[in-house]
mmCIF file of C-alpha atoms and ligand atoms in Angstrom:
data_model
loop_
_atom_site.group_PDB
_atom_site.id
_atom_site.type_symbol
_atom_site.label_atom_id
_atom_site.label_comp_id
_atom_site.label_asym_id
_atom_site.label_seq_id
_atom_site.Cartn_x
_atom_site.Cartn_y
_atom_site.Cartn_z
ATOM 1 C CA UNK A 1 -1.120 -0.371 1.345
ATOM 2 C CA UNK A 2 -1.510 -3.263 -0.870
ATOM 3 C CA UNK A 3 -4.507 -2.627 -1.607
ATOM 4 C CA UNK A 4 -5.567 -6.040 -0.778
ATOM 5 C CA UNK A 5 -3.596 -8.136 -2.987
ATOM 6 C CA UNK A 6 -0.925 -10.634 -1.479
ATOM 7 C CA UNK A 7 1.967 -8.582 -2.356
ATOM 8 C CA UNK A 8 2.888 -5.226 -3.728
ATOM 9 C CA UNK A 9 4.032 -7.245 -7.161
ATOM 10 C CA UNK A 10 0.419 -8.152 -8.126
ATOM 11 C CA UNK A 11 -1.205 -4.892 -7.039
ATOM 12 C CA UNK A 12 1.733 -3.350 -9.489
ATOM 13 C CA UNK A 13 0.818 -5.980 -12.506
ATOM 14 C CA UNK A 14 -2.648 -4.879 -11.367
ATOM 15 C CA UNK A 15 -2.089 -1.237 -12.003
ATOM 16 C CA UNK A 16 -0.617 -0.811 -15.040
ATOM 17 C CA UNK A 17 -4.118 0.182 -17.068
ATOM 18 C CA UNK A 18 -4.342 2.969 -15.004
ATOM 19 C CA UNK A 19 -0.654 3.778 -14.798
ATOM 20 C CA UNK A 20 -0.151 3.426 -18.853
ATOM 21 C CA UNK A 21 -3.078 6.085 -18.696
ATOM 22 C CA UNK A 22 -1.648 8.239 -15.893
ATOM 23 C CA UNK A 23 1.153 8.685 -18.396
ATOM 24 C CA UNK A 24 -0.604 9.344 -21.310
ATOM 25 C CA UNK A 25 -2.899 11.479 -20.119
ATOM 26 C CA UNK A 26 -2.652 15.174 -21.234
ATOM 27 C CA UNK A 27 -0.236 13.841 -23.374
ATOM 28 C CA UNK A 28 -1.512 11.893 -26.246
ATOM 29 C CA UNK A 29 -5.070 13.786 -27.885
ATOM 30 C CA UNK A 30 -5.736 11.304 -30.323
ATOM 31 C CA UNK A 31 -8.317 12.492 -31.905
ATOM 32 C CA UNK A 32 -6.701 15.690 -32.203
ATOM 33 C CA UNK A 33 -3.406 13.511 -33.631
ATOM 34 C CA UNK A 34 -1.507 15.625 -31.098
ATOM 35 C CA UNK A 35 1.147 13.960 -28.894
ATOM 36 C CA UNK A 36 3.005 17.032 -26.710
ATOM 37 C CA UNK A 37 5.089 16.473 -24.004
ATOM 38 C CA UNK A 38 7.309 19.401 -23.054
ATOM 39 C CA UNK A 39 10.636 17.785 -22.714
ATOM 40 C CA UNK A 40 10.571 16.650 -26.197
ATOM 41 C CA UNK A 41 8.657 20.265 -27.914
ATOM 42 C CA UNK A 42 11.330 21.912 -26.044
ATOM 43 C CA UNK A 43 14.436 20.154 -27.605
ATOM 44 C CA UNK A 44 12.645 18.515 -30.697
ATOM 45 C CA UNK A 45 15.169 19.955 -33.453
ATOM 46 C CA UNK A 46 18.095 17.796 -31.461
ATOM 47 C CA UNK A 47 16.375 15.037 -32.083
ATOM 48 C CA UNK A 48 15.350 15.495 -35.586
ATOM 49 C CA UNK A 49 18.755 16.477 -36.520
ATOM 50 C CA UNK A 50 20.421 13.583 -34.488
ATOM 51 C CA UNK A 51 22.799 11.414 -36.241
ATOM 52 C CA UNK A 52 21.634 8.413 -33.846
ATOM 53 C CA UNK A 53 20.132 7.647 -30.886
ATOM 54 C CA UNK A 54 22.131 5.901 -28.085
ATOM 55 C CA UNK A 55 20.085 4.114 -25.226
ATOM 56 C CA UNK A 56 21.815 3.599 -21.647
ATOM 57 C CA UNK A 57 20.112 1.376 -19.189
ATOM 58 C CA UNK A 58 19.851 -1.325 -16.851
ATOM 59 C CA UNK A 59 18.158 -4.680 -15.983
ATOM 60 C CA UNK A 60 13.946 -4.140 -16.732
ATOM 61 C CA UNK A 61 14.935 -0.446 -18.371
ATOM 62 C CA UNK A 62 17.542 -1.624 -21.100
ATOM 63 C CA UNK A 63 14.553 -4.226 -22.392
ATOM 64 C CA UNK A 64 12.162 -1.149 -22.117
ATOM 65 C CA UNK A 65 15.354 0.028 -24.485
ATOM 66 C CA UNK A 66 15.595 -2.739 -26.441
ATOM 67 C CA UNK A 67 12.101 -2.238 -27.348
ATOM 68 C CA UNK A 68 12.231 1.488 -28.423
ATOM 69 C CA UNK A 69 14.763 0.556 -30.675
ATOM 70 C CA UNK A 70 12.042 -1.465 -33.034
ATOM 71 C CA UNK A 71 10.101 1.304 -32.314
ATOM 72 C CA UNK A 72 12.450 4.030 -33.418
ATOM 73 C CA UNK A 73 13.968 2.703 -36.290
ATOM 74 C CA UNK A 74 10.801 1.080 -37.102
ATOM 75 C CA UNK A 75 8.424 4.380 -37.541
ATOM 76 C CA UNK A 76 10.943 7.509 -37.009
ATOM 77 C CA UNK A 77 13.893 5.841 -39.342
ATOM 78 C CA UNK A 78 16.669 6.817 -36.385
ATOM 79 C CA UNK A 79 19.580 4.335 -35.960
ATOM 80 C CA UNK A 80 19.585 3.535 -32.248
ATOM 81 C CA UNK A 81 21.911 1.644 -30.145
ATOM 82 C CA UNK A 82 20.693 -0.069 -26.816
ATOM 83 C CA UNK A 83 23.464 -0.055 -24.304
ATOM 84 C CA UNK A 84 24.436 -1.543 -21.139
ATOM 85 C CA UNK A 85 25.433 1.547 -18.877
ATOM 86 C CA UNK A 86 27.826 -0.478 -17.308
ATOM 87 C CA UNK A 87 29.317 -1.466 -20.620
ATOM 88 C CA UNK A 88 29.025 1.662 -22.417
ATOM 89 C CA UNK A 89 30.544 3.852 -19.122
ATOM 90 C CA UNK A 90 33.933 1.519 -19.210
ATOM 91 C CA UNK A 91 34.260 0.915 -22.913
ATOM 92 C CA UNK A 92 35.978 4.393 -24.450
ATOM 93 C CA UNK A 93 32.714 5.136 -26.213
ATOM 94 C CA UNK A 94 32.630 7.156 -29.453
ATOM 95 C CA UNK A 95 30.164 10.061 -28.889
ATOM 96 C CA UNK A 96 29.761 13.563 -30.435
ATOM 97 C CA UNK A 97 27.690 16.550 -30.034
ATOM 98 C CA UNK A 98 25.331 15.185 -32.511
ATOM 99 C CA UNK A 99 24.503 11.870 -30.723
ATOM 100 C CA UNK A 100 21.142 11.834 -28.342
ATOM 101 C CA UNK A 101 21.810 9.535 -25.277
ATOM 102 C CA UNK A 102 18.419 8.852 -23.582
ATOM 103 C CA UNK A 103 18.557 7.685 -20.239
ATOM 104 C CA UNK A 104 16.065 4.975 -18.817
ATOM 105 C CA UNK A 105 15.795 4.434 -14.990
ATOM 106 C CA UNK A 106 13.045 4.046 -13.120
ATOM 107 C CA UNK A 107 14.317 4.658 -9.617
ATOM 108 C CA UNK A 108 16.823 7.738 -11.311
ATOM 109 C CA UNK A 109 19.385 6.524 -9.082
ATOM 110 C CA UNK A 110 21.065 3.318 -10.703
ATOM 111 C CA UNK A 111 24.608 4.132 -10.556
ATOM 112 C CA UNK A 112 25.862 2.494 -13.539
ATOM 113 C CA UNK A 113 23.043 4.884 -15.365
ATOM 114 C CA UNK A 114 24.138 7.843 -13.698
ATOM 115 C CA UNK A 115 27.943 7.034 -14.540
ATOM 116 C CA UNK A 116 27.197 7.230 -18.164
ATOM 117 C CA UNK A 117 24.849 9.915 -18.503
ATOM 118 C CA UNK A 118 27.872 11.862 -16.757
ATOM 119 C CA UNK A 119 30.519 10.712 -19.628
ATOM 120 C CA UNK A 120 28.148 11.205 -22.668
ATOM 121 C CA UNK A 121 27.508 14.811 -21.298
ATOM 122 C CA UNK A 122 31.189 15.068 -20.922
ATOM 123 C CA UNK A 123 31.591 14.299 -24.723
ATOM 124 C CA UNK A 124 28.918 16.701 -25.736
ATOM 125 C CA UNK A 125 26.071 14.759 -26.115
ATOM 126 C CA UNK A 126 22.317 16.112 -25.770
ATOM 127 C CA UNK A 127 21.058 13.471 -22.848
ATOM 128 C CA UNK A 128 17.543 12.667 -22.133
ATOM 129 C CA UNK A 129 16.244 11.110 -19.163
ATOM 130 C CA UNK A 130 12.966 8.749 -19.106
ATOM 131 C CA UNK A 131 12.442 8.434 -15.555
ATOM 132 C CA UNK A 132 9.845 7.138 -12.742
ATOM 133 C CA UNK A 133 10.677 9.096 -9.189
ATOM 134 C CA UNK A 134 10.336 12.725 -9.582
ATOM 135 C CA UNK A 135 13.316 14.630 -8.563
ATOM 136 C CA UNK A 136 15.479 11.753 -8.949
ATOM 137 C CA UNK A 137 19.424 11.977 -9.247
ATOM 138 C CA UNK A 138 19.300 11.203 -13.334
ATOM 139 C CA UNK A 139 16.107 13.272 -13.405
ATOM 140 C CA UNK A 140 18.299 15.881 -12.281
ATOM 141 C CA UNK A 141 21.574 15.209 -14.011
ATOM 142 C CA UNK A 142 19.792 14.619 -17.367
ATOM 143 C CA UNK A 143 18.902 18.074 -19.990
ATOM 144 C CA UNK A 144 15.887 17.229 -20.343
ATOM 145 C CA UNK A 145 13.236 14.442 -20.395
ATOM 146 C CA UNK A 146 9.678 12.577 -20.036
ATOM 147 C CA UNK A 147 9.229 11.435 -16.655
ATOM 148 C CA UNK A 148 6.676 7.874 -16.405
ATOM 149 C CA UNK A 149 3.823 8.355 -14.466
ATOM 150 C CA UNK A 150 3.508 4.220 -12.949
ATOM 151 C CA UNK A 151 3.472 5.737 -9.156
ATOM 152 C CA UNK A 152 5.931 4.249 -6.118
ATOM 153 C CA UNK A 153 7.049 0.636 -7.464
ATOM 154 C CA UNK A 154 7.748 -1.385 -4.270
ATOM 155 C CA UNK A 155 8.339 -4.683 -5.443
ATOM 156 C CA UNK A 156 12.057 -5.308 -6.352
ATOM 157 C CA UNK A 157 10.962 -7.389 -9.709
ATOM 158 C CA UNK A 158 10.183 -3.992 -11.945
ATOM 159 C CA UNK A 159 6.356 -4.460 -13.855
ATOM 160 C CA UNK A 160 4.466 -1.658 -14.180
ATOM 161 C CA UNK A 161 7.767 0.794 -14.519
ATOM 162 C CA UNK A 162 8.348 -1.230 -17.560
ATOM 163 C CA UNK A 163 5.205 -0.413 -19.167
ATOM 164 C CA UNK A 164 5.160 2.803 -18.777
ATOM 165 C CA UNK A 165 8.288 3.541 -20.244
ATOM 166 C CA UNK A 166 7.386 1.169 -23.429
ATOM 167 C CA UNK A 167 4.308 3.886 -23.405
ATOM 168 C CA UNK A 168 6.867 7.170 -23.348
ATOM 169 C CA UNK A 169 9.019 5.986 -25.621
ATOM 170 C CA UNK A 170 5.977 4.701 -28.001
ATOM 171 C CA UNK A 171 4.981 8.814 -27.427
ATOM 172 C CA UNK A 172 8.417 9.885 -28.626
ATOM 173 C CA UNK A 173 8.700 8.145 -31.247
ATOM 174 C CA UNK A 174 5.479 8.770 -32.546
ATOM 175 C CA UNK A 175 5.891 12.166 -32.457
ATOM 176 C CA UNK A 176 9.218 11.968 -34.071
ATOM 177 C CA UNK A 177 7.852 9.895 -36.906
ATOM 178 C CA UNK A 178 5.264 12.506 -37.416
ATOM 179 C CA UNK A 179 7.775 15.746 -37.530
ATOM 180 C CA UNK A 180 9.710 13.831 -39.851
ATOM 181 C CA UNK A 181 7.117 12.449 -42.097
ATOM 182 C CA UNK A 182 8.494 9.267 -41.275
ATOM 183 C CA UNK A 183 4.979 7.695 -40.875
ATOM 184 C CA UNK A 184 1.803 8.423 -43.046
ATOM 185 C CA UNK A 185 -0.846 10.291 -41.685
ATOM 186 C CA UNK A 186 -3.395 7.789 -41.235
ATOM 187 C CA UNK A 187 -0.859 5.285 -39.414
ATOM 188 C CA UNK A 188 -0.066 7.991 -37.066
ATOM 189 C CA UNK A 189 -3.536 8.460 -36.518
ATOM 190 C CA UNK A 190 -4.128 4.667 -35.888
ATOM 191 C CA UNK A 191 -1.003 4.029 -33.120
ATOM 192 C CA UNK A 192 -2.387 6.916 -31.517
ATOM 193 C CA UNK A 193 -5.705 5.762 -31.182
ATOM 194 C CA UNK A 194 -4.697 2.581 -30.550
ATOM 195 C CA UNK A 195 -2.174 3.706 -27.900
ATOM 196 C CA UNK A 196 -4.996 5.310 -26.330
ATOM 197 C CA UNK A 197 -7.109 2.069 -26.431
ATOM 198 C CA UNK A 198 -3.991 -0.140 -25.139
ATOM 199 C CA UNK A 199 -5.252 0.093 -21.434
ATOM 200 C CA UNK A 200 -8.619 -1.787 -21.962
ATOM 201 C CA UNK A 201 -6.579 -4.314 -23.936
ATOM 202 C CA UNK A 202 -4.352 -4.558 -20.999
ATOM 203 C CA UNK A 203 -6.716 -4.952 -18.764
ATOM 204 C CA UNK A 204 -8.549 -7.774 -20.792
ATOM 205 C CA UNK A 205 -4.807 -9.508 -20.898
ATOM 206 C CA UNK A 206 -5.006 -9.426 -16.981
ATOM 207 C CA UNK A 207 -8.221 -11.767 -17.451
ATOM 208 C CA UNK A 208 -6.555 -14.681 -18.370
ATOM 209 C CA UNK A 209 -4.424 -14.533 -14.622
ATOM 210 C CA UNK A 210 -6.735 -17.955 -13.470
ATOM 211 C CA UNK A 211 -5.315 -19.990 -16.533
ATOM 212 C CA UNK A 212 -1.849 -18.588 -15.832
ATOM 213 C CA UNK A 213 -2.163 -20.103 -12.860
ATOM 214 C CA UNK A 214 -3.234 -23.223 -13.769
ATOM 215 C CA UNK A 215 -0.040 -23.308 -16.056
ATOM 216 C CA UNK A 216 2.429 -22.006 -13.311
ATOM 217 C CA UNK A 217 1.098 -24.617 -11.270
ATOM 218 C CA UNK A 218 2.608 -27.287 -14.308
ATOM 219 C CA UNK A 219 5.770 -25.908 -14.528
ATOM 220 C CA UNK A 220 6.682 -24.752 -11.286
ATOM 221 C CA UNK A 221 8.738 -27.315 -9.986
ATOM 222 C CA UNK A 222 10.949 -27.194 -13.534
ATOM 223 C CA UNK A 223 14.510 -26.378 -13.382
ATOM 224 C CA UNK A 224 15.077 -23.916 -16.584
ATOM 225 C CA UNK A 225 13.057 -22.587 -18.895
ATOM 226 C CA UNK A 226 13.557 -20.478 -22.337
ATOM 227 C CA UNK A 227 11.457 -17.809 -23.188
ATOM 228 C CA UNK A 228 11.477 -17.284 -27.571
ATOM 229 C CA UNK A 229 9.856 -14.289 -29.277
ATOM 230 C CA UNK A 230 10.764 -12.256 -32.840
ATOM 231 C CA UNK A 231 11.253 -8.769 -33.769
ATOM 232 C CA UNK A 232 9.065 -6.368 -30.464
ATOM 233 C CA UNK A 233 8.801 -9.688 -28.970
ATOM 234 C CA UNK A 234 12.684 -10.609 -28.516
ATOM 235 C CA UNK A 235 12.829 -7.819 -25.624
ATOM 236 C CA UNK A 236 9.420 -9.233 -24.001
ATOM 237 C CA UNK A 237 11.334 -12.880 -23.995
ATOM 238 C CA UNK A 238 14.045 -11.440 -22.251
ATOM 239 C CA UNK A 239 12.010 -9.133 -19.758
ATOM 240 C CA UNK A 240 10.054 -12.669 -19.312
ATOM 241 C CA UNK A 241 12.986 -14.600 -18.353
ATOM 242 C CA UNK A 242 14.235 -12.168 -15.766
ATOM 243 C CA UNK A 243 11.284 -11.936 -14.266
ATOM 244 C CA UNK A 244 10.893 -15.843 -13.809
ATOM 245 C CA UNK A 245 14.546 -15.854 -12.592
ATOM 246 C CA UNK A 246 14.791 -12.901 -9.925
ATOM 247 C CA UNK A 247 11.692 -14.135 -8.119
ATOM 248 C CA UNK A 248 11.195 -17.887 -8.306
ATOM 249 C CA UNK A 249 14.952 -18.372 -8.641
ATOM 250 C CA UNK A 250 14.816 -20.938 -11.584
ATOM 251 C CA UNK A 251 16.732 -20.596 -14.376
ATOM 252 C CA UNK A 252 15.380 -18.644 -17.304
ATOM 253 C CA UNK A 253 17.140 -17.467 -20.571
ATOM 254 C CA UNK A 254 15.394 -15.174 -23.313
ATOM 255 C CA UNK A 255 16.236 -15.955 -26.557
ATOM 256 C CA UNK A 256 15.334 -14.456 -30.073
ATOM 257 C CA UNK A 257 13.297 -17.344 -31.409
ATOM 258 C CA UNK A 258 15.446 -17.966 -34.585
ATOM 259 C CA UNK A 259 18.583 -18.154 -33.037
ATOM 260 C CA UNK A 260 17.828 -21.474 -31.221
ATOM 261 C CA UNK A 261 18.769 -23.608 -34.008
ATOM 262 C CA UNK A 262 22.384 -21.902 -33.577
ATOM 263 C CA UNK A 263 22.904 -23.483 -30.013
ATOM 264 C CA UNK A 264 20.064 -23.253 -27.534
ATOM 265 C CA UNK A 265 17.815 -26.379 -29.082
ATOM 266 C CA UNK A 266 20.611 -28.579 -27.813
ATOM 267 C CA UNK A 267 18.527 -27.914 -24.604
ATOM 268 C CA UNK A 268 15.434 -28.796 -25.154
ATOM 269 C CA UNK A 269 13.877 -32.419 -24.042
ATOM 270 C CA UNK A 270 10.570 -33.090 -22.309
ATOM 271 C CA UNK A 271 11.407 -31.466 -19.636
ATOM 272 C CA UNK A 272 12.151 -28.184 -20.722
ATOM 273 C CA UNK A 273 9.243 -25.400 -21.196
ATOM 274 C CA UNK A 274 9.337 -23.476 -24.226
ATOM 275 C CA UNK A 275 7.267 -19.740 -23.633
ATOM 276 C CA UNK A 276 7.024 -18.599 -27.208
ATOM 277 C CA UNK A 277 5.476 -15.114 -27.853
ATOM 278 C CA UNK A 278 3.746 -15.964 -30.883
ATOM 279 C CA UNK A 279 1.014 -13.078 -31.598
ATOM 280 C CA UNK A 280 0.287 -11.956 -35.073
ATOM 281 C CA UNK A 281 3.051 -10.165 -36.558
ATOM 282 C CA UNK A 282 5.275 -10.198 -39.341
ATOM 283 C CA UNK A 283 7.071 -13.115 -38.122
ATOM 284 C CA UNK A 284 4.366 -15.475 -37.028
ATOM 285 C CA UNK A 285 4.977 -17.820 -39.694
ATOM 286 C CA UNK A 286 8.471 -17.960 -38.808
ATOM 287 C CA UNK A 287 7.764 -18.016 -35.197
ATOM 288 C CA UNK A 288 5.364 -21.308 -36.039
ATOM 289 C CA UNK A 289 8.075 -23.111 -37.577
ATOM 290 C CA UNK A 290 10.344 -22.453 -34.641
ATOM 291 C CA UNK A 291 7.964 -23.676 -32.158
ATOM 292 C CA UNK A 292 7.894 -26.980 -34.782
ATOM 293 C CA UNK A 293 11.248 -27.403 -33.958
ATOM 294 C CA UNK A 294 10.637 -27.785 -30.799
ATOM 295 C CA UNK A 295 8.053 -29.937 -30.627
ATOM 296 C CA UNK A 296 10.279 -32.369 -32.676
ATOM 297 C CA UNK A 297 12.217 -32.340 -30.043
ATOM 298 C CA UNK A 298 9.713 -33.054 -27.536
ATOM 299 C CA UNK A 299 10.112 -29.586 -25.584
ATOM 300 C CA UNK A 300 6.793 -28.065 -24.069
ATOM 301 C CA UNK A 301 5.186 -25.173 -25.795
ATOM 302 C CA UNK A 302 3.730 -22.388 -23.758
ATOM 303 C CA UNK A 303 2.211 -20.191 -25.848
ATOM 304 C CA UNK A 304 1.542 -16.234 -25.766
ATOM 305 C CA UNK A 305 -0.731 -15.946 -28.722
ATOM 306 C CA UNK A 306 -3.462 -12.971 -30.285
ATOM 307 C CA UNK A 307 -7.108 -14.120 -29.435
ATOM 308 C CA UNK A 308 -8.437 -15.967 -32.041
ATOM 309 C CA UNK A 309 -5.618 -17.470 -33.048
ATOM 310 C CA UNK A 310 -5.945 -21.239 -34.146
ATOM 311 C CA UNK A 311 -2.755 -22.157 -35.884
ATOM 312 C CA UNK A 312 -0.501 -22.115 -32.539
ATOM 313 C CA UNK A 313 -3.473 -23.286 -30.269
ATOM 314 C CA UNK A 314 -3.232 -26.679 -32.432
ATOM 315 C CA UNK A 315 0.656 -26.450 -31.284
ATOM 316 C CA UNK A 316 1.148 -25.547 -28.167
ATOM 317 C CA UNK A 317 0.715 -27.733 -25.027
ATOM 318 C CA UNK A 318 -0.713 -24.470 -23.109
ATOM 319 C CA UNK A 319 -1.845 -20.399 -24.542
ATOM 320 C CA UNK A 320 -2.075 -17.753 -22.848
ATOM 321 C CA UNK A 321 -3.998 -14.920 -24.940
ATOM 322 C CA UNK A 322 -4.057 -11.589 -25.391
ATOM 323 C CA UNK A 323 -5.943 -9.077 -27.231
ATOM 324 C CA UNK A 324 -5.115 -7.929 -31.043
ATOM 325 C CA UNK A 325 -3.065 -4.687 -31.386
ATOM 326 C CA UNK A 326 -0.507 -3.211 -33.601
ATOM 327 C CA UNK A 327 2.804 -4.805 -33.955
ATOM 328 C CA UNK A 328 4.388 -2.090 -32.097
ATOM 329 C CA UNK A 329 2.307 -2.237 -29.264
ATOM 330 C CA UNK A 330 2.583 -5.780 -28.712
ATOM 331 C CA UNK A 331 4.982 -5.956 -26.086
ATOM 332 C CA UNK A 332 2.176 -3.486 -23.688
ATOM 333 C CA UNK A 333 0.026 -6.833 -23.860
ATOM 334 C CA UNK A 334 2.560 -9.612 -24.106
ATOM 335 C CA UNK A 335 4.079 -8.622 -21.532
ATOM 336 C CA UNK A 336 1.321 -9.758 -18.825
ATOM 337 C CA UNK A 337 0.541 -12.844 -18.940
ATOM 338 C CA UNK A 338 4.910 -13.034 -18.086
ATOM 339 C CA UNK A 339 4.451 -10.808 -14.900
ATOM 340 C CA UNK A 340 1.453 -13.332 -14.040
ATOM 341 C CA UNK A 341 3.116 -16.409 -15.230
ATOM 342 C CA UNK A 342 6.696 -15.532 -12.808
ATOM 343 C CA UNK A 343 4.784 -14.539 -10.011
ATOM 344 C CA UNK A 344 2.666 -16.921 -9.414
ATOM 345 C CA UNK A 345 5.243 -20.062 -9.712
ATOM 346 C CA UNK A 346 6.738 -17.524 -7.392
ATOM 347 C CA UNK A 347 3.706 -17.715 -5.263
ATOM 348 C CA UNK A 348 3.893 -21.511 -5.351
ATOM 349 C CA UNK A 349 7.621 -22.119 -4.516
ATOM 350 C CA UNK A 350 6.900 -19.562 -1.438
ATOM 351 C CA UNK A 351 9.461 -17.176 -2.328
ATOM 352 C CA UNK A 352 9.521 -13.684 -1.241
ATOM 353 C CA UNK A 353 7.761 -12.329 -4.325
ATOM 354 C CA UNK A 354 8.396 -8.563 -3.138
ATOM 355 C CA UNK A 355 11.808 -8.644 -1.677
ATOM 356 C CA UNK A 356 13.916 -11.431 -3.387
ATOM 357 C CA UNK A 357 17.091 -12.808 -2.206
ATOM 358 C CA UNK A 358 20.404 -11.139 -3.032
ATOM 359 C CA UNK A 359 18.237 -7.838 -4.693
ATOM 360 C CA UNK A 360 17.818 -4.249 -3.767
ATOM 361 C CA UNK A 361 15.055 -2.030 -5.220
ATOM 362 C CA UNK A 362 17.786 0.183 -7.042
ATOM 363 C CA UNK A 363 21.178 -0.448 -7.128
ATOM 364 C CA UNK A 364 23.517 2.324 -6.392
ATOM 365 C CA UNK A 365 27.179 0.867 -6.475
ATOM 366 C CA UNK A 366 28.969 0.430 -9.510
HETATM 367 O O1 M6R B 1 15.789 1.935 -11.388
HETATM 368 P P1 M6R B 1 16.308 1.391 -12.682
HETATM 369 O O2 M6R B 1 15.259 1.305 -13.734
HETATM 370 O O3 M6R B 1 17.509 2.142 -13.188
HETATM 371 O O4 M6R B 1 16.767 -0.084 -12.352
HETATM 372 C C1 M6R B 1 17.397 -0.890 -13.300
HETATM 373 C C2 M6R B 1 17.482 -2.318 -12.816
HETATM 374 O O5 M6R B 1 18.223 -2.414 -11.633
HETATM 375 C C3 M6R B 1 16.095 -2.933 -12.581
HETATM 376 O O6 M6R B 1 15.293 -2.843 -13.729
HETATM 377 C C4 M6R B 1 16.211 -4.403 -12.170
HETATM 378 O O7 M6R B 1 16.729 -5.166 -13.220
HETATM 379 C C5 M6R B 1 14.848 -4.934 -11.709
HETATM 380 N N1 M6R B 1 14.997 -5.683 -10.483
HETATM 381 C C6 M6R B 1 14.202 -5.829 -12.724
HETATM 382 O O8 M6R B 1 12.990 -6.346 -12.296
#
């Protein structure tokens, strides 16, 4: 059942061109520059009319949260707050009737989830549910939503879930931007066409898995690493770190690149490796001087960068590459060469990739 790969984590990294599509299929027509999905048709004026959007999650999900909230505010102009659901549950929340919570889970059973979908349909709120297993409890317990189509995920460390919720919540937003006239007509046209070509770019990211490797084989024996990235990319640094940490058990921290100077470079000596999303973007200037910093301090650059790219190649001690998209579809590819990178120090350390210490698959106690 794995499909001949070591473990059900690689086949899952593996997947994810054909599980982005699975979930956009039917969906997206973008030639057509129609996105429908019926969850969202059915209950579009609640979102339109929504005072803000209010994102409860957990682990993998609340990064896939973190980055719709670029992606919201960034083409549908709707204030959105990313939440812990174990935060947001115990805190007294404010919430009215004219709040949309959406939900992220992709086993729909993560108690913590559950727990505040249950208060913020207490206080009236319209609750949306962006979910992997079919039939799940917050599937169920939800008004509506936009299930992910990534299949069974088996390995603990969530990859291809991930993805496939950046790729709903790219959808809803989209079509949000395009009701509201948020977004010009021949943008929208572009992110959906390029949504629709994100797979082969994906799969061309997977490519590069032999000089991960190489690079995983460098590092593995390190004791922490940081993982820096800007704007789309601060969620990818995070959803990097995790990764690194739940399955090789080293210590990882995701930062947003610019705040290093404000602590985190107190860290950094030679033997501290620096992954840096750097791929063409507003901020790569920014993003260039950071890594700078680092180098001055003698840290070791790892580099995500956008094909071509020479400035940060001249920088970095090691790039991994990936192909040129949008901004806002960034983290789809940056996010690979992360999965690779984690699993195969993983790999090397001889940790139990698929079932890591201390983990469950979902976790249903409070
Ligand atoms: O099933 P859920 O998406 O609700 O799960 C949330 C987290 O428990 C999950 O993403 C966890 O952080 C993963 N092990 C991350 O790889």
């Amino acid at each position: 059942e794995k499909g001949g790969y070591d473990h059900f984590m690689l086949k899952e990294i593996y997947e994810q061109p054909s599980v982005i599509k699975d979930t956009y299929r039917g969906r997206l027509l973008a030639n057509q520059g129609i996105i429908k999905m019926s969850g969202l048709e059915d209950n579009l004026s609640k979102f339109t009319n929504a005072d803000r959007i209010i994102i409860v999650a957990c682990g993998t999900s609340w990064h896939a949260g973190l980055v719709a909230e670029y992606i919201f505010e960034d083409l549908a102009r709707i204030p959105v707050e990313v939440e812990y659901a174990s935060e947001f549950r115990y805190r007294n929340p404010v919430i009215t009737e004219k709040d949309v919570v959406i939900a992220i889970s992709q086993s729909g059973e993560t108690a913590d989830t559950l727990a505040a979908i249950k208060l913020a349909k207490q206080k009236g709120a319209f609750v949306f549910g962006v979910c992997n297993v079919v039939g799940s409890t917050i599937s169920r317990e939800t008004h509506a939503g936009s299930y992910t189509h990534a299949g069974p995920e088996i390995g603990v460390a969530s990859t291809k879930a991930f993805t496939t919720q950046i790729t709903v919540l790219t959808m809803i937003a989209l079509r949000l931007a395009n009701v509201k006239g948020t977004i010009s007509q021949s943008d929208y046209m572009l992110q959906l066409r390029e949504l629709e070509s994100i797979t082969s770019k994906v799969e061309e990211a997977l490519q590069s898995e032999p000089k991960i490797k190489e690079i995983a084989q460098v590092f593995k024996d390190a004791a922490n690493f940081l993982y820096l990235g800007r704007g789309y990319n601060f969620p990818v640094a995070l959803e990097g770190a995790l990764k690194l940490k739940e399955i090789s058990y080293i210590h990882a921290e995701g930062y947003p690149a610019a705040e290093m100077k404000h602590g985190p470079i107190a860290l950094i000596d030679e033997q501290m490796p620096v992954v840096v999303i750097a791929v063409n973007s507003n901020h790569y200037e920014k993003v260039v001087s950071n890594i700078e910093e680092i180098k001055a301090r003698k840290g070791k650059i790892i580099a995500v960068v956008t094909e071509g790219d020479t400035q940060v190649k001249q920088l970095a001690d090691y790039i991994m590459e990936v192909p040129a998209t949008p901004e806002s579809l960034t983290p789809l590819v940056t996010t690979i060469p992360l999965q690779l990178l984690s699993y195969h120090i993983a790999v090397m350390l001889g940790k139990n990739v698929d079932q890591p210490r201390n983990l469950a698959k979902s976790v249903t106690v409070e």
